[in-house]
GROMACS .gro file of C-alpha atoms in nm:
model
   66
    1MET     CA    1   0.008   0.001  -0.016
    2THR     CA    2   0.134   0.330  -0.078
    3PRO     CA    3   0.085   0.640   0.125
    4HIS     CA    4  -0.154   0.912   0.015
    5LEU     CA    5   0.057   1.198   0.154
    6ARG     CA    6   0.447   1.205   0.156
    7ILE     CA    7   0.657   1.477   0.306
    8VAL     CA    8   0.957   1.542   0.082
    9ARG     CA    9   1.137   1.845   0.273
   10GLY     CA   10   1.167   1.936   0.632
   11ASP     CA   11   1.093   1.771   0.952
   12ALA     CA   12   0.725   1.774   1.032
   13THR     CA   13   0.615   1.668   1.395
   14PRO     CA   14   0.319   1.432   1.411
   15GLU     CA   15   0.111   1.734   1.526
   16GLU     CA   16   0.182   1.919   1.215
   17ILE     CA   17   0.100   1.617   1.002
   18ALA     CA   18  -0.232   1.587   1.192
   19ALA     CA   19  -0.304   1.943   1.126
   20LEU     CA   20  -0.231   1.908   0.756
   21VAL     CA   21  -0.434   1.611   0.719
   22ALA     CA   22  -0.747   1.766   0.887
   23VAL     CA   23  -0.732   2.055   0.682
   24LEU     CA   24  -0.704   1.839   0.336
   25ALA     CA   25  -0.976   1.633   0.480
   26THR     CA   26  -1.201   1.925   0.520
   27ARG     CA   27  -1.114   2.068   0.205
   28HIS     CA   28  -1.232   1.778  -0.005
   29ALA     CA   29  -1.536   1.683   0.234
   30GLN     CA   30  -1.913   1.676   0.086
   31PRO     CA   31  -2.090   2.001   0.142
   32GLU     CA   32  -2.362   1.982   0.400
   33PRO     CA   33  -2.698   1.951   0.242
   34ARG     CA   34  -2.916   2.268   0.254
   35PRO     CA   35  -3.193   2.254   0.509
   36VAL     CA   36  -3.551   2.234   0.363
   37PRO     CA   37  -3.734   2.539   0.404
   38THR     CA   38  -4.026   2.503   0.654
   39SER     CA   39  -4.359   2.662   0.618
   40GLN     CA   40  -4.392   2.986   0.827
   41THR     CA   41  -4.770   3.012   0.828
   42TRP     CA   42  -4.795   2.854   1.187
   43ARG     CA   43  -4.610   3.186   1.295
   44ASN     CA   44  -4.868   3.418   1.101
   45PRO     CA   45  -5.067   3.634   1.344
   46ALA     CA   46  -5.351   3.646   1.102
   47ARG     CA   47  -5.413   3.280   1.172
   48ALA     CA   48  -5.558   3.374   1.507
   49MET     CA   49  -5.824   3.598   1.354
   50ARG     CA   50  -6.157   3.446   1.284
   51LYS     CA   51  -6.341   3.459   0.945
   52PRO     CA   52  -6.589   3.731   0.917
   53VAL     CA   53  -6.963   3.650   0.997
   54ALA     CA   54  -7.187   3.631   0.713
   55PRO     CA   55  -7.525   3.742   0.771
   56GLY     CA   56  -7.806   3.494   0.747
   57LYS     CA   57  -7.989   3.263   0.966
   58SER     CA   58  -7.838   3.199   1.325
   59ALA     CA   59  -7.561   3.479   1.246
   60TRP     CA   60  -7.612   3.644   1.573
   61ARG     CA   61  -7.551   3.318   1.745
   62MET     CA   62  -7.218   3.265   1.545
   63SER     CA   63  -7.123   3.637   1.611
   64ALA     CA   64  -7.023   3.520   1.969
   65LEU     CA   65  -6.815   3.205   1.865
   66PRO     CA   66  -6.449   3.233   1.815
   0.00000   0.00000   0.00000
């Protein structure tokens, strides 16, 4: 098995080699998937408002209900 990384000059410490490997590993890592946008309608304050009461039979009764 041949090594994927070879130091040709200098005297690198094990910590320096580990830092180099970490940088190279993150550079070629797969990008994180973008989060799926969620619906924001549950935050809309208009949801709390009730529908207008339509005039007609029992409209007075429905006017007191939310």
